[in-house]
């Protein structure tokens, strides 16, 4: 079993910054990819940013140049640094980890419980 826990959400004014953190624990053999998704009421959950086990990153166009994803000092952690925040960045942010629990297992997705980010004056 794998647990995924996010932290760092909150209320911030437009133009401000927030840093989200995520830690995965449990039976984990290898991380294939870690990412952040955003959910807004009435819309599909979208991937905001992701990083592979080799360090390759990608971002949705709307956050390119403002958000930065990275692995923490511990290999089971990932952060999302969000700068120049806009009201349209508001939503529930979910951490996703795509892992192998054992070397013989197929890859599996696990999700955190989500953390609210609200950008408003």
XYZ file of C-alpha atoms in Angstrom:
121
model
C 0.000 0.000 0.000
C 1.168 3.509 -0.839
C 0.181 6.739 0.863
C 0.477 10.142 -0.763
C 0.208 13.308 1.312
C 0.203 16.902 0.041
C 0.762 20.103 1.963
C 1.218 23.796 1.320
C -2.054 25.025 -0.130
C -3.834 28.157 1.013
C -5.086 31.606 0.116
C -2.802 33.999 -1.728
C -3.240 37.302 -3.528
C -2.730 37.563 -7.285
C 0.955 37.844 -8.068
C 1.911 35.916 -4.952
C 3.648 32.586 -4.513
C 2.948 29.231 -2.929
C 4.943 26.027 -2.644
C 3.192 22.686 -2.584
C 4.915 19.598 -1.246
C 4.098 15.931 -1.585
C 5.506 12.854 0.083
C 4.841 9.244 -0.849
C 5.403 6.365 1.538
C 4.806 2.651 1.685
C 5.910 -0.230 -0.501
C 7.740 1.530 -3.337
C 10.379 -0.069 -5.536
C 10.750 2.764 -8.027
C 9.215 6.068 -9.032
C 8.449 6.383 -12.722
C 6.797 9.769 -12.653
C 5.485 12.288 -10.127
C 3.119 15.090 -10.958
C 0.597 17.689 -9.914
C -2.961 17.900 -11.194
C -5.558 20.596 -10.737
C -9.315 20.167 -10.362
C -11.792 22.996 -10.833
C -15.551 22.466 -10.346
C -17.259 21.634 -13.620
C -14.009 20.871 -15.421
C -11.899 17.798 -15.936
C -8.847 17.296 -13.783
C -5.815 18.481 -15.723
C -2.144 17.766 -15.321
C -0.299 20.935 -14.392
C 3.257 19.629 -14.181
C 5.132 16.344 -14.067
C 8.658 15.055 -13.613
C 9.992 11.675 -14.661
C 12.482 9.446 -12.894
C 15.135 10.847 -15.244
C 14.320 14.427 -14.323
C 12.445 15.422 -17.457
C 9.709 17.942 -16.773
C 6.670 19.178 -18.605
C 4.044 21.811 -17.888
C 0.622 22.787 -19.134
C 0.916 25.911 -21.277
C -0.973 28.110 -18.821
C 1.678 27.738 -16.099
C 4.826 27.600 -18.247
C 7.408 30.014 -16.888
C 5.544 30.552 -13.608
C 5.505 27.105 -12.005
C 8.434 24.815 -11.312
C 8.319 21.145 -10.359
C 11.188 19.344 -8.691
C 12.168 16.397 -6.556
C 12.941 17.014 -2.935
C 16.093 15.943 -1.131
C 14.345 12.680 -0.320
C 13.556 10.775 -3.499
C 9.983 10.148 -2.329
C 9.104 13.848 -2.321
C 8.104 16.314 -5.003
C 7.306 20.009 -4.821
C 5.537 22.536 -6.996
C 6.772 26.103 -6.734
C 4.048 28.442 -7.967
C 4.948 32.053 -8.706
C 3.033 34.964 -10.211
C -0.208 33.272 -9.280
C -3.400 34.228 -11.061
C -7.048 33.796 -10.050
C -7.414 31.138 -12.757
C -4.849 29.010 -10.891
C -7.435 28.457 -8.178
C -8.415 24.849 -7.627
C -7.716 21.687 -5.696
C -4.231 20.419 -6.423
C -3.578 16.699 -6.312
C -0.247 14.956 -6.163
C 0.072 11.877 -8.337
C 2.792 9.253 -8.182
C 3.267 6.578 -10.817
C 5.300 3.814 -9.225
C 6.237 0.165 -9.104
C 5.661 -1.347 -5.696
C 7.954 -4.281 -6.485
C 10.324 -4.926 -9.371
C 7.932 -7.546 -10.765
C 4.820 -5.369 -10.527
C 3.289 -3.279 -13.250
C 3.188 0.489 -12.671
C 0.311 1.930 -10.654
C -1.040 5.429 -10.034
C -1.627 6.719 -6.524
C -3.255 10.006 -5.545
C -3.132 12.302 -2.581
C -6.215 13.763 -0.937
C -5.756 17.180 -2.531
C -4.941 20.620 -1.207
C -6.913 23.791 -1.932
C -5.212 26.730 -3.615
C -7.185 29.960 -3.806
C -5.843 33.022 -5.587
C -7.954 36.041 -4.752
C -7.658 39.620 -3.611
